[in-house]
mmCIF file with all atom_site columns, C-alpha atoms in Angstrom:
data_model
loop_
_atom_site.group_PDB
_atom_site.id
_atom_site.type_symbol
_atom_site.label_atom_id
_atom_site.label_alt_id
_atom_site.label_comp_id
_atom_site.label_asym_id
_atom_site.label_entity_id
_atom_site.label_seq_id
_atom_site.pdbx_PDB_ins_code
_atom_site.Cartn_x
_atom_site.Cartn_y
_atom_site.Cartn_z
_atom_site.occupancy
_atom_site.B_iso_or_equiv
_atom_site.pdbx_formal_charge
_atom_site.auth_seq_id
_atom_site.auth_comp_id
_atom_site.auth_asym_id
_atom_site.auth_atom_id
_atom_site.pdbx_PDB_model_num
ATOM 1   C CA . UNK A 1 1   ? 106.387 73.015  24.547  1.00 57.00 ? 1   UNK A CA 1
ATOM 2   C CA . UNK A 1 2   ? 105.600 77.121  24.624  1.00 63.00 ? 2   UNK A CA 1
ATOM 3   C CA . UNK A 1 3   ? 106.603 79.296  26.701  1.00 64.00 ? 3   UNK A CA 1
ATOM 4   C CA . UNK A 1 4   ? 104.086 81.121  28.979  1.00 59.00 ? 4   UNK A CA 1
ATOM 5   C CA . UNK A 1 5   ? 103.303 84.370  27.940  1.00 68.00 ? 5   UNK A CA 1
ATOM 6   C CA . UNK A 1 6   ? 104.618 87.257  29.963  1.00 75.00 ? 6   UNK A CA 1
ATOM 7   C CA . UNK A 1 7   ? 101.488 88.442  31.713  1.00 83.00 ? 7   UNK A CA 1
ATOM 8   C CA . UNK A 1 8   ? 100.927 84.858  32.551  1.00 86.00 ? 8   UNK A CA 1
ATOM 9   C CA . UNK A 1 9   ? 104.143 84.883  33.926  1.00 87.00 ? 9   UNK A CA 1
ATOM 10  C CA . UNK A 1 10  ? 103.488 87.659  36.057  1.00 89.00 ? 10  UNK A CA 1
ATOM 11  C CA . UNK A 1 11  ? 100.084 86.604  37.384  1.00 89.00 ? 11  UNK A CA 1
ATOM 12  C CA . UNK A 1 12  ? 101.547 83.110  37.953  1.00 90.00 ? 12  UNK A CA 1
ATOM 13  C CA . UNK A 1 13  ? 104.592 84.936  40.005  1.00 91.00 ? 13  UNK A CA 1
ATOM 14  C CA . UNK A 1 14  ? 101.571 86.991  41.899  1.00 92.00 ? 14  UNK A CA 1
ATOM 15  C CA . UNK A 1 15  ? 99.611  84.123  43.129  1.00 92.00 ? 15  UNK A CA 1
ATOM 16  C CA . UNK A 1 16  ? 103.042 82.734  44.318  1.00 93.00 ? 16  UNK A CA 1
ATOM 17  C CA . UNK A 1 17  ? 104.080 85.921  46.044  1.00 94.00 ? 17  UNK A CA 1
ATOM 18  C CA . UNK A 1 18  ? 100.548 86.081  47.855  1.00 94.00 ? 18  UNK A CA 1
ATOM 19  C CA . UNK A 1 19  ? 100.244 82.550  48.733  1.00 93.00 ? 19  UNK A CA 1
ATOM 20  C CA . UNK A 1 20  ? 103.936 82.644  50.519  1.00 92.00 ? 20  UNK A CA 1
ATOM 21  C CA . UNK A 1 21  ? 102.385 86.250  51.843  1.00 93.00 ? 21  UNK A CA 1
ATOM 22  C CA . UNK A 1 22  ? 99.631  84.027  53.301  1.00 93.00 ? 22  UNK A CA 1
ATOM 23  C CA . UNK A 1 23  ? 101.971 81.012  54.931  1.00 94.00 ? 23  UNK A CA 1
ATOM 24  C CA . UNK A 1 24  ? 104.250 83.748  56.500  1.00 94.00 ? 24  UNK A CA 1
ATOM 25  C CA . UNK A 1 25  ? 101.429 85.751  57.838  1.00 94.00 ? 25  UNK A CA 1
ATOM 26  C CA . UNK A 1 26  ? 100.303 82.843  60.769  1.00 91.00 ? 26  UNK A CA 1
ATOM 27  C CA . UNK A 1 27  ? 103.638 81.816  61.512  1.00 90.00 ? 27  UNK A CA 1
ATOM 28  C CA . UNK A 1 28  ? 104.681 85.562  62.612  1.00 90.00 ? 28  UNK A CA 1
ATOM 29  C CA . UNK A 1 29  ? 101.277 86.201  64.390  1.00 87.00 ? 29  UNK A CA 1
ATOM 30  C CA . UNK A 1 30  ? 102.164 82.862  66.412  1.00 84.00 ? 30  UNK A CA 1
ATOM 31  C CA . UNK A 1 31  ? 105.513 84.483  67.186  1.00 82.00 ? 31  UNK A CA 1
ATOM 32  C CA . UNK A 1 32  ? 104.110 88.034  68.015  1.00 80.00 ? 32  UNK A CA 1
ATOM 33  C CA . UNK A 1 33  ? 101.495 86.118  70.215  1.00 75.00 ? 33  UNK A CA 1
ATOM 34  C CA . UNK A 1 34  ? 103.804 83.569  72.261  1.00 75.00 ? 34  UNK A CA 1
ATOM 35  C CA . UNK A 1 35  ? 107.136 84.905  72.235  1.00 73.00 ? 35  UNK A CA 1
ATOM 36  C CA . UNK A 1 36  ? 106.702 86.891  75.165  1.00 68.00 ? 36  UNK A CA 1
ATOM 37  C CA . UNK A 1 37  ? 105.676 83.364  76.629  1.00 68.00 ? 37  UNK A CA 1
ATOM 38  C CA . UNK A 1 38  ? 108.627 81.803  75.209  1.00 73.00 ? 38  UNK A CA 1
ATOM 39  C CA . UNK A 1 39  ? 111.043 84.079  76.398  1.00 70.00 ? 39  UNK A CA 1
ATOM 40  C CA . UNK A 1 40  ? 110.427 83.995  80.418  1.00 68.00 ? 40  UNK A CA 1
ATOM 41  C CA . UNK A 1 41  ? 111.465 80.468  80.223  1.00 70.00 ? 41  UNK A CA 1
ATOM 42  C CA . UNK A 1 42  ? 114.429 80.929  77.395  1.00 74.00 ? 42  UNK A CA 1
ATOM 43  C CA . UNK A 1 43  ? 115.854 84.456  79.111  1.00 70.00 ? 43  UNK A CA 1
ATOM 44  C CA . UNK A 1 44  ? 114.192 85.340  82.469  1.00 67.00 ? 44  UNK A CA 1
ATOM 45  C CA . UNK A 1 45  ? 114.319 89.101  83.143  1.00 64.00 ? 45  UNK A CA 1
ATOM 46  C CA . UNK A 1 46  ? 117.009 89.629  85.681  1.00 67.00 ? 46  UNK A CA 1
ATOM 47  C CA . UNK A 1 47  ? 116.853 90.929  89.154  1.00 62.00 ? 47  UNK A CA 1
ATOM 48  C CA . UNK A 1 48  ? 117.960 94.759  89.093  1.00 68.00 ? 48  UNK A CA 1
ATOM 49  C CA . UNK A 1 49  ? 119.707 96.232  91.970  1.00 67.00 ? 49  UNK A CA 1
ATOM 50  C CA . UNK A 1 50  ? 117.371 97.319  94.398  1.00 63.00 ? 50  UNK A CA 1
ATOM 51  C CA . UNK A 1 51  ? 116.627 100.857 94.381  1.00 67.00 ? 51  UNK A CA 1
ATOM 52  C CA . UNK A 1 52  ? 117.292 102.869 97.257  1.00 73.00 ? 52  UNK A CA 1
ATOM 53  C CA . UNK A 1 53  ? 113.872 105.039 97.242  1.00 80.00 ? 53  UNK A CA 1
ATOM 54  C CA . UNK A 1 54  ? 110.505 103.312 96.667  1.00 86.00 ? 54  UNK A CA 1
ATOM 55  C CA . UNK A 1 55  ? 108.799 99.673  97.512  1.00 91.00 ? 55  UNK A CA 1
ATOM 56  C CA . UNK A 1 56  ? 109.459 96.950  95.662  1.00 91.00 ? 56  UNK A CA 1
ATOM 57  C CA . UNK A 1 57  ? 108.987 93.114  95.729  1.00 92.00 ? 57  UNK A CA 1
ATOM 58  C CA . UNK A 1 58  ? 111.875 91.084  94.398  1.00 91.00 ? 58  UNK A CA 1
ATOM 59  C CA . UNK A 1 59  ? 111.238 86.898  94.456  1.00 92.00 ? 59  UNK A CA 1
ATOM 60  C CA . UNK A 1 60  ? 114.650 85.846  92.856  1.00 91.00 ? 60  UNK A CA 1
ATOM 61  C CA . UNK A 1 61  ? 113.453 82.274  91.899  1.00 91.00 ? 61  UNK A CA 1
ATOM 62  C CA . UNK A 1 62  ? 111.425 83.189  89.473  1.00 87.00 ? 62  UNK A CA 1
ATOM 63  C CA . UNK A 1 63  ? 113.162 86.327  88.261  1.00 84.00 ? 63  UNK A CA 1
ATOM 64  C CA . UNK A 1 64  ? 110.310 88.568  89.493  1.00 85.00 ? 64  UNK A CA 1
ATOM 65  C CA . UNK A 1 65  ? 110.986 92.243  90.556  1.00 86.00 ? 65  UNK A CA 1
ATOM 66  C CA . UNK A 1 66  ? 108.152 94.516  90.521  1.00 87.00 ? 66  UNK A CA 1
ATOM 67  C CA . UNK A 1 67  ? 106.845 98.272  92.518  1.00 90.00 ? 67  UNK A CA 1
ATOM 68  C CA . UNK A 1 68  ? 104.840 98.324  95.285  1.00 92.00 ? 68  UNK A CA 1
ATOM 69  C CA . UNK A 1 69  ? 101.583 100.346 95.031  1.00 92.00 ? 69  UNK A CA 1
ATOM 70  C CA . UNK A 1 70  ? 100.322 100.703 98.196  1.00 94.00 ? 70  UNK A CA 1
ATOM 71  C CA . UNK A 1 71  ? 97.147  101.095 99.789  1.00 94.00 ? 71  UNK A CA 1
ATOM 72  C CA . UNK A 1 72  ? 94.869  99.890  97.088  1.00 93.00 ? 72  UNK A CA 1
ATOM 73  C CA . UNK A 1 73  ? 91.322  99.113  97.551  1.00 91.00 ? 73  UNK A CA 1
ATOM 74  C CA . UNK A 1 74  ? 91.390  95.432  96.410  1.00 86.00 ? 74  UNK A CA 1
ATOM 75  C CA . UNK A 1 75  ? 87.144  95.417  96.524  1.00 85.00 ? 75  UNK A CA 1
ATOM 76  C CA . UNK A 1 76  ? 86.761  98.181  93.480  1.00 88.00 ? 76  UNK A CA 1
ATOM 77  C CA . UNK A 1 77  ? 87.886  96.636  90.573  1.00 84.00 ? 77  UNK A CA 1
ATOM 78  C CA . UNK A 1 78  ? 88.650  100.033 88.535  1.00 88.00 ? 78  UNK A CA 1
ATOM 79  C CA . UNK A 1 79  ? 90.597  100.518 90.934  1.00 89.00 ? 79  UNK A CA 1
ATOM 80  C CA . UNK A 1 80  ? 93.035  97.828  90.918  1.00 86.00 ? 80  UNK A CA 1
ATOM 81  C CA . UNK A 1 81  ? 93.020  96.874  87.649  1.00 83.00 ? 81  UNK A CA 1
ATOM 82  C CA . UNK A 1 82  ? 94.660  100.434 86.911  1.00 87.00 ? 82  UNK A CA 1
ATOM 83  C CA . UNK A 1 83  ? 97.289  100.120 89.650  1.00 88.00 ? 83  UNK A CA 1
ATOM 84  C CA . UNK A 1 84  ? 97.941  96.994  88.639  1.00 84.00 ? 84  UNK A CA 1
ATOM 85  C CA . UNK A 1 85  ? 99.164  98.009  85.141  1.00 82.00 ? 85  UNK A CA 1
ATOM 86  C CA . UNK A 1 86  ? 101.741 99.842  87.390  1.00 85.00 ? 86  UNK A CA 1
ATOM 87  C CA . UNK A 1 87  ? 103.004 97.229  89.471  1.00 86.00 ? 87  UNK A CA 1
ATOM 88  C CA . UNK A 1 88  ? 101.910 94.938  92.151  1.00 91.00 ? 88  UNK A CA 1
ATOM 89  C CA . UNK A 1 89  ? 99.026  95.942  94.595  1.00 92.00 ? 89  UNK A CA 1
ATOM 90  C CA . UNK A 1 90  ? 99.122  96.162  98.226  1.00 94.00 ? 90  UNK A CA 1
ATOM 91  C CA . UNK A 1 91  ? 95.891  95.713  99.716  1.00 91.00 ? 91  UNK A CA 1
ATOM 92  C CA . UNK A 1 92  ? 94.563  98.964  101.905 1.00 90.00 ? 92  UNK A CA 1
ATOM 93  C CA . UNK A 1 93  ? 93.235  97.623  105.511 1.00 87.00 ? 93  UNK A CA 1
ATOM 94  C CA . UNK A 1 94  ? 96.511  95.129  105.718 1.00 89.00 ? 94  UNK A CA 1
ATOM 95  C CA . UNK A 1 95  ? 99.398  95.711  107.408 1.00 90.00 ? 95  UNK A CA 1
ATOM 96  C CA . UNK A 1 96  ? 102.116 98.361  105.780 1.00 90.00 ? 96  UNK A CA 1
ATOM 97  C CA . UNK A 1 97  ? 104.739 96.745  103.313 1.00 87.00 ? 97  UNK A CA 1
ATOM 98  C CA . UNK A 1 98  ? 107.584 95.914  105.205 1.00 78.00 ? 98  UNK A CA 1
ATOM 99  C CA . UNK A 1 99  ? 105.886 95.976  108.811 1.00 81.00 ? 99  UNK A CA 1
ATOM 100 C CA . UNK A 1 100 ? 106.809 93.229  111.594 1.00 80.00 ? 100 UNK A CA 1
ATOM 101 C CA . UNK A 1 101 ? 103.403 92.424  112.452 1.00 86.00 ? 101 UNK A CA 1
ATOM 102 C CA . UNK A 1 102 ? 100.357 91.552  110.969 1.00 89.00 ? 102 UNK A CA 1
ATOM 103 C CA . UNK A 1 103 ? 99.620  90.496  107.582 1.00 90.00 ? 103 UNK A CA 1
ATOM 104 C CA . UNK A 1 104 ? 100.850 92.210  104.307 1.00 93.00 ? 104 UNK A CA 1
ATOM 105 C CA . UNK A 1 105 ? 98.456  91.338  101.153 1.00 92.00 ? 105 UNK A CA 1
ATOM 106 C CA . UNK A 1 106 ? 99.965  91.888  98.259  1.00 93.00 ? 106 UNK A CA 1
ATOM 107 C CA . UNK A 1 107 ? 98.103  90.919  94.729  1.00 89.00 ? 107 UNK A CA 1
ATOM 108 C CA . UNK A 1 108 ? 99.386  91.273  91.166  1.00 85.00 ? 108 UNK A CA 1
ATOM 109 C CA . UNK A 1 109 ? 98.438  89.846  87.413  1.00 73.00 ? 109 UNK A CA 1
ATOM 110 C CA . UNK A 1 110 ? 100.106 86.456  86.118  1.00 64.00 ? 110 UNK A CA 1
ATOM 111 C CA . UNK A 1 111 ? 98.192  88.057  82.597  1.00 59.00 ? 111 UNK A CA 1
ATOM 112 C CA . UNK A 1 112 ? 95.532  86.384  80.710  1.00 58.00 ? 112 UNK A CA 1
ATOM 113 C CA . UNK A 1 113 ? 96.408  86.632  77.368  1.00 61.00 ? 113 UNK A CA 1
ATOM 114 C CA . UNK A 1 114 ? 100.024 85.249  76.319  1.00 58.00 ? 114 UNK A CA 1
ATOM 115 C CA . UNK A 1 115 ? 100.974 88.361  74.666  1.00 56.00 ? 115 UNK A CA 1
ATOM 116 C CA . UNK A 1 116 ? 100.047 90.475  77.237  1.00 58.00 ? 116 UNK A CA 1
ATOM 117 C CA . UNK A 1 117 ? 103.061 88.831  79.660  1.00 56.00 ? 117 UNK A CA 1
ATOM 118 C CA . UNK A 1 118 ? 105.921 90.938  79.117  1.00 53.00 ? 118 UNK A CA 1
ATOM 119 C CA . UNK A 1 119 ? 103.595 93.609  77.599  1.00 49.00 ? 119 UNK A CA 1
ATOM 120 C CA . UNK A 1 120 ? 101.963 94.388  80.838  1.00 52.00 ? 120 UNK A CA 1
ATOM 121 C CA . UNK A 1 121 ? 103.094 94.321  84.677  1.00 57.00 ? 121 UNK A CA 1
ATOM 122 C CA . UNK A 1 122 ? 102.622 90.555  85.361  1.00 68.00 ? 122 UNK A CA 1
ATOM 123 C CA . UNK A 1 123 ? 104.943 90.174  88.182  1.00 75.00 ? 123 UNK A CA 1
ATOM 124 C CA . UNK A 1 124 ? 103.260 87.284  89.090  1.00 82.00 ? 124 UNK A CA 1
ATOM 125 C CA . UNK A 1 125 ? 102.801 85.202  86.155  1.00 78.00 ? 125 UNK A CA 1
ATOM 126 C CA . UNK A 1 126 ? 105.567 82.237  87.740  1.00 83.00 ? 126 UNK A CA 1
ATOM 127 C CA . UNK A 1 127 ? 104.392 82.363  91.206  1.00 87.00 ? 127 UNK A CA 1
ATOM 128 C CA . UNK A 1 128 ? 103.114 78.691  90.908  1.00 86.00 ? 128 UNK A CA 1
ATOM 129 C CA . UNK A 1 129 ? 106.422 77.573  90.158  1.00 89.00 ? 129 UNK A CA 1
ATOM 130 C CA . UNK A 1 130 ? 107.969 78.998  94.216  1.00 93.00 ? 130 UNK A CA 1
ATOM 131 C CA . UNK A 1 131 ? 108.084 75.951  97.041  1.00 94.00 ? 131 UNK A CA 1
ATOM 132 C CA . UNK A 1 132 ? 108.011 75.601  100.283 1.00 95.00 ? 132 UNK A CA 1
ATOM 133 C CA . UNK A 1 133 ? 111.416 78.288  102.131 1.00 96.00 ? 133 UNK A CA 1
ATOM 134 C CA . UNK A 1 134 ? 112.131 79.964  98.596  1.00 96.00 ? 134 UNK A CA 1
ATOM 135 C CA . UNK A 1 135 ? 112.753 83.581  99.529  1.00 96.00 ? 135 UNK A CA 1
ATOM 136 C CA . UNK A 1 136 ? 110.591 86.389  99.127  1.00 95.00 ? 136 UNK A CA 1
ATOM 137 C CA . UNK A 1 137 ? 112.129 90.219  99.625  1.00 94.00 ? 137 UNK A CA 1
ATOM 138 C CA . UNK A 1 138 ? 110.112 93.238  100.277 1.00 94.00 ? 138 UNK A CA 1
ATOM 139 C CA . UNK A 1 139 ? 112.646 97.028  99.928  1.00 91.00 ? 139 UNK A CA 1
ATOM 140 C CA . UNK A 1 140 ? 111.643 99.419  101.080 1.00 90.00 ? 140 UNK A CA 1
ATOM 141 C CA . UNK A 1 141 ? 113.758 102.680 100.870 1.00 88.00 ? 141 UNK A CA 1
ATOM 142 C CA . UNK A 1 142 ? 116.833 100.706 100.404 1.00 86.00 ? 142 UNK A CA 1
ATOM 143 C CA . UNK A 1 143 ? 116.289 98.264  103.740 1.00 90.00 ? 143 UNK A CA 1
ATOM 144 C CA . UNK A 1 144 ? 115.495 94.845  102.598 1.00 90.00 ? 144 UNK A CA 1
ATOM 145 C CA . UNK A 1 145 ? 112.768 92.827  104.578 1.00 92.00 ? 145 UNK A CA 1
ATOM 146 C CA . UNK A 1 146 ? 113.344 88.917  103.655 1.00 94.00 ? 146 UNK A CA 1
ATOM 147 C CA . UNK A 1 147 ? 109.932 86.513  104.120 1.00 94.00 ? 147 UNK A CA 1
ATOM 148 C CA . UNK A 1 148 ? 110.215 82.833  103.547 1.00 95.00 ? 148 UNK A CA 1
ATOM 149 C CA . UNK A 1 149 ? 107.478 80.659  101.311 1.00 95.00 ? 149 UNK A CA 1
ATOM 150 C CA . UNK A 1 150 ? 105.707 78.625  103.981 1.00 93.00 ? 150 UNK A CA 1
ATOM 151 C CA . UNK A 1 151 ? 102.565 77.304  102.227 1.00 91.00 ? 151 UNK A CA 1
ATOM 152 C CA . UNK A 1 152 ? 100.425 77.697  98.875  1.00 88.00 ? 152 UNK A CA 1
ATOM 153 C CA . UNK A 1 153 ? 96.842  77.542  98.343  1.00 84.00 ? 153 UNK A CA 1
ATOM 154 C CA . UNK A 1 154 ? 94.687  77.552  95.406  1.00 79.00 ? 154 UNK A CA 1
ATOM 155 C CA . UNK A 1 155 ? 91.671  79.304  96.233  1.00 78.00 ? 155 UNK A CA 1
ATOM 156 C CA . UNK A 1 156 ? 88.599  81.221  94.652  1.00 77.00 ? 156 UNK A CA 1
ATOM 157 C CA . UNK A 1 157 ? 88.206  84.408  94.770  1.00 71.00 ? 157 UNK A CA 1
ATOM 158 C CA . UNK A 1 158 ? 85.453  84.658  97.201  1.00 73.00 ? 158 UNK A CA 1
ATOM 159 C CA . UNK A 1 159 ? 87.672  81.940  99.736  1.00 76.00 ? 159 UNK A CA 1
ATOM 160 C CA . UNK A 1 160 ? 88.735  84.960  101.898 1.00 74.00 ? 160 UNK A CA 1
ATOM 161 C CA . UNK A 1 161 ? 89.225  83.113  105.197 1.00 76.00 ? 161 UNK A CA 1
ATOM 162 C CA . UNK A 1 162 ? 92.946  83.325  105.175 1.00 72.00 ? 162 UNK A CA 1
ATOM 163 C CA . UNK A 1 163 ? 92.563  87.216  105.163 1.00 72.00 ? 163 UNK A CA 1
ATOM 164 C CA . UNK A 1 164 ? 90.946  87.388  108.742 1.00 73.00 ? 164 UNK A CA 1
ATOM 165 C CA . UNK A 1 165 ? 93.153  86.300  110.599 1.00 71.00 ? 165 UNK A CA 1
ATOM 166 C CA . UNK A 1 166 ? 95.188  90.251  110.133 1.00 74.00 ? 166 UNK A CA 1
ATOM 167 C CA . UNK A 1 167 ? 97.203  89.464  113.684 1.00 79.00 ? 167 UNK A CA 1
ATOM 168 C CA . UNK A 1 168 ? 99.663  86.606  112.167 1.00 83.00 ? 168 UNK A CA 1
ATOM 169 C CA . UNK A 1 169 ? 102.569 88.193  111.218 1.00 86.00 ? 169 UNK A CA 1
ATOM 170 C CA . UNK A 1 170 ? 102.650 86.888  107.413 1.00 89.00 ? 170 UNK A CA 1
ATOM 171 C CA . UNK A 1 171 ? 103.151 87.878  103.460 1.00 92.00 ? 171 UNK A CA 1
ATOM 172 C CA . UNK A 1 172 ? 100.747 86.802  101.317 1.00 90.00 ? 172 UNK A CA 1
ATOM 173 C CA . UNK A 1 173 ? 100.735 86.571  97.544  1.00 91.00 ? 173 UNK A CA 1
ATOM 174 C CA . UNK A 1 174 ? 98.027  86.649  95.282  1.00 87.00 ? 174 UNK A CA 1
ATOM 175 C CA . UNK A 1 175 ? 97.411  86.125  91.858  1.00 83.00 ? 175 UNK A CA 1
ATOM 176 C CA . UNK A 1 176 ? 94.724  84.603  89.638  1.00 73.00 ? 176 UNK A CA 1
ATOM 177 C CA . UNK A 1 177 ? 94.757  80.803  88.565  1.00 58.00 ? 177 UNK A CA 1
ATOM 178 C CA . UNK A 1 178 ? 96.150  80.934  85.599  1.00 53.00 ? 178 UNK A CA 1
ATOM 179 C CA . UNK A 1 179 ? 99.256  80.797  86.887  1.00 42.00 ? 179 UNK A CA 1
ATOM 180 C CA . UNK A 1 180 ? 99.502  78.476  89.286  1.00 41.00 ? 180 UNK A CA 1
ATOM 181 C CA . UNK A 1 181 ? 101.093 74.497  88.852  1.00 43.00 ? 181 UNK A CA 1
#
């Protein structure tokens, strides 16, 4: 039997190199890709102490604690889709975050791409997972406002019937389908 001949060696020890290369490369895409996904479920974020100055939503069931941005025009889309990198949107024309009457809109991303999750504000992203009396806390400025889950709808987008009735005294949350169960 002969030995192979060094640059044989070496091109043989190449292709082995690359191909391993080439098995490692999809496997750590994968992980770059669904981690984030992965890691809600694994490690949720945990709830922060409230801060004293500011708005800010905080649903403890599903580890969610996000800024307020208020009075956001939820009918331009350039619009919203900017604030909403910032935090979760409260709808201009509804009533003000934290009020005791009327209804307070509030609307945020649950993301559309896995690796956008944790990359991106997506307060929102477990809200299918809350049931019926799970609580629901609005802060603002320190004082914390405490609202109750009392029903959940799937709806499309253009279903807006639920928004004209603005005299109930009611919180609700919005995000897109993706995430609900």
């Amino acid at each position: 039997m002969t030995k192979p001949k060094p640059k044989k060696k070496q091109k043989l020890l190449l292709m082995q190199t690359i191909g391993n290369l080439l098995m490692l490369l999809p496997i750590l895409l994968l992980l770059y890709i669904y981690y984030p996904l992965i890691f809600i479920y694994i490690d949720p974020p945990k709830i922060k102490e409230s801060p004293q100055n500011g708005i800010f939503i905080e649903i403890p069931k599903i580890h969610a604690q996000a800024p307020i941005i208020e009075n956001v025009n939820p009918w331009i889309e350039s619009e919203y889709q900017k604030e909403l990198q910032k935090g979760v949107a409260h709808a201009e024309g509804t009533s003000k975050v934290a009020s005791t009457s009327g209804t307070i809109f509030l609307f945020a991303h649950s993301s559309d791409l896995p690796w956008r999750i944790t990359r991106q504000n997506s307060a929102f992203y477990k809200l299918g997972d809350l049931k019926k009396n799970d609580k629901i806390y609005l802060i603002k400025n320190g004082k914390r406002h405490t609202y109750s889950v009392t029903d959940k709808k799937t709806v499309w987008p253009n279903e807006i019937n639920y928004l004209k009735n603005t005299k109930k005294t009611q919180l609700i949350l919005q995000t897109d389908r993706k995430s609900t169960r």
